[in-house]
XYZ file of C-alpha atoms in Angstrom:
129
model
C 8.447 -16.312 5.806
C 5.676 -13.540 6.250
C 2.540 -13.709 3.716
C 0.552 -10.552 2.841
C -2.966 -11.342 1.317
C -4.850 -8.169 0.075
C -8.267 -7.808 -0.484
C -11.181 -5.361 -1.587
C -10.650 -4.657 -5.421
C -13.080 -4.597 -7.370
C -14.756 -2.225 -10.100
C -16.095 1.207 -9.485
C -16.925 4.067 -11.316
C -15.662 7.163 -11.087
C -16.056 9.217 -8.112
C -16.724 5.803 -6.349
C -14.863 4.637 -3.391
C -12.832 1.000 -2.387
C -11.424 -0.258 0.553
C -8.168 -2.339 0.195
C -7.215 -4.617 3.214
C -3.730 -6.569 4.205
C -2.656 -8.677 6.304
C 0.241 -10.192 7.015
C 0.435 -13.730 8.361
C 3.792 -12.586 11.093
C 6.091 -10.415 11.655
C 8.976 -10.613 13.212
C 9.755 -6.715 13.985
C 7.981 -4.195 16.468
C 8.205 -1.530 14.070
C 7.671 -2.399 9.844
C 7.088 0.022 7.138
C 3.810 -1.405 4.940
C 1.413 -0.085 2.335
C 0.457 0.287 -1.061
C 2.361 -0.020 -4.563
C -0.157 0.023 -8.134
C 1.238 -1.073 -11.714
C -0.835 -0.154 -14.776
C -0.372 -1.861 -17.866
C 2.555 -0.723 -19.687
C 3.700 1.426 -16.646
C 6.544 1.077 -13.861
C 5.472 0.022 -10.893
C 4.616 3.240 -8.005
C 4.578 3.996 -4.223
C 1.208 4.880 -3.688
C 0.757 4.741 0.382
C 2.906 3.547 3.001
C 2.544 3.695 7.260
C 5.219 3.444 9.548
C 3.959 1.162 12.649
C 6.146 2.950 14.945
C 4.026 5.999 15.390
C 1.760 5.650 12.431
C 3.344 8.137 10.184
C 1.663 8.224 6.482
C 3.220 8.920 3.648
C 1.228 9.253 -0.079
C 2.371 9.708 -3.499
C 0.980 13.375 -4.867
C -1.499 11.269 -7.122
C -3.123 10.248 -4.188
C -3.338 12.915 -1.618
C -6.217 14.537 -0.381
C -8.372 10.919 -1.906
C -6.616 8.266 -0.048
C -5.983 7.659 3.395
C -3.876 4.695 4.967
C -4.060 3.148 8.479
C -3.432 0.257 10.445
C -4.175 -1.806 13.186
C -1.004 -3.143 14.499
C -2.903 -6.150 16.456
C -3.689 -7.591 13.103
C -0.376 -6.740 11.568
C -2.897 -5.548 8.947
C -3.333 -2.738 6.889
C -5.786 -0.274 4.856
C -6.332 1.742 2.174
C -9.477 4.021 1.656
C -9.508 5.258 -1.494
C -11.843 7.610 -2.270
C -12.969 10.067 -5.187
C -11.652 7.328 -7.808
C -10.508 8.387 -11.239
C -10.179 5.953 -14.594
C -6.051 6.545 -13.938
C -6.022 5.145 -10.499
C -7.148 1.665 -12.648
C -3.880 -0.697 -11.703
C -3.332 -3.734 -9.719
C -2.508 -2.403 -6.238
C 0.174 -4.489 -4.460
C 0.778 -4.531 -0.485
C 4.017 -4.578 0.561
C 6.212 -4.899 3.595
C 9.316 -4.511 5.216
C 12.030 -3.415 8.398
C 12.840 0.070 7.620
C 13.958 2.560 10.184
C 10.780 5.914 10.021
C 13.176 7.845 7.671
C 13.851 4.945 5.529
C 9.876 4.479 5.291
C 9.754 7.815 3.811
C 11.967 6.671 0.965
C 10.410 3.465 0.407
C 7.552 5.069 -1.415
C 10.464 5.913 -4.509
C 12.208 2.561 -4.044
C 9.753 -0.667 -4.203
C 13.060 -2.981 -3.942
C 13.192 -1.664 -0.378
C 10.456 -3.611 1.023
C 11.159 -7.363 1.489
C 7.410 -8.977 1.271
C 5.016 -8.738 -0.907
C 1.598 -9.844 -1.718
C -0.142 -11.131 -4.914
C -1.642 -7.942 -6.243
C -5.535 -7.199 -6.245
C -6.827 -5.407 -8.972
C -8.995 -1.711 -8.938
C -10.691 -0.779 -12.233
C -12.286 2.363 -12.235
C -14.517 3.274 -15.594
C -15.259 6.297 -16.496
């Protein structure tokens, strides 16, 4: 069983920057797709950043481009997000998640949470205005 625990939520005003963390306790596979989901209240649950450890290809929801950047370090089976120039709608518990997927299939994990196999508990960002 592989256990992702996130960290580095917290609250922030606008225009303010966090740092999200993950790591996951194993893996199994050379070559995982992992990164970033976010649920608001009363909202479905969205892709927000996801890295392919194969290569380190990045993929970002439109929302997010341009402000947040995802990486890795594949010797700590852990991974980042930097999320800068914060706005009151990015507020949402971010989730990390996990999971075998081929490069291509990465790039459609970002529509298709049920994809990934592991997940972590959720860390929450709250961003006032």
């Amino acid at each position: 069983q592989v256990q992702l625990v996130e960290s580095g939520g917290g609250s922030v005003q606008a225009g303010g920057s966090l740092r999200l963390s993950c790591a996951a306790s194993r893996y199994p596979y050379s070559d995982i797709c992992m990164g970033w989901f976010r649920q608001a209240p009363g909202k479905e649950r969205e892709g927000v950043a996801l890295i392919y450890s194969g290569g380190g290809s990045t993929y970002y929801a439109d929302s997010v481009k341009g402000r947040f950047t995802i990486s890795q370090d594949n010797a700590k089976n852990s991974a980042y997000l930097q999320m800068n120039s914060l706005k009151p709608e990015d507020t949402a518990m971010y989730y990390c998640a996990a999971g075998f997927r081929t490069a291509y299939g990465c790039t459609r994990s970002l529509q298709d949470a049920g994809s990934l196999r592991y997940w972590g508990q959720g860390t929450q960002v709250t961003v006032s205005s």
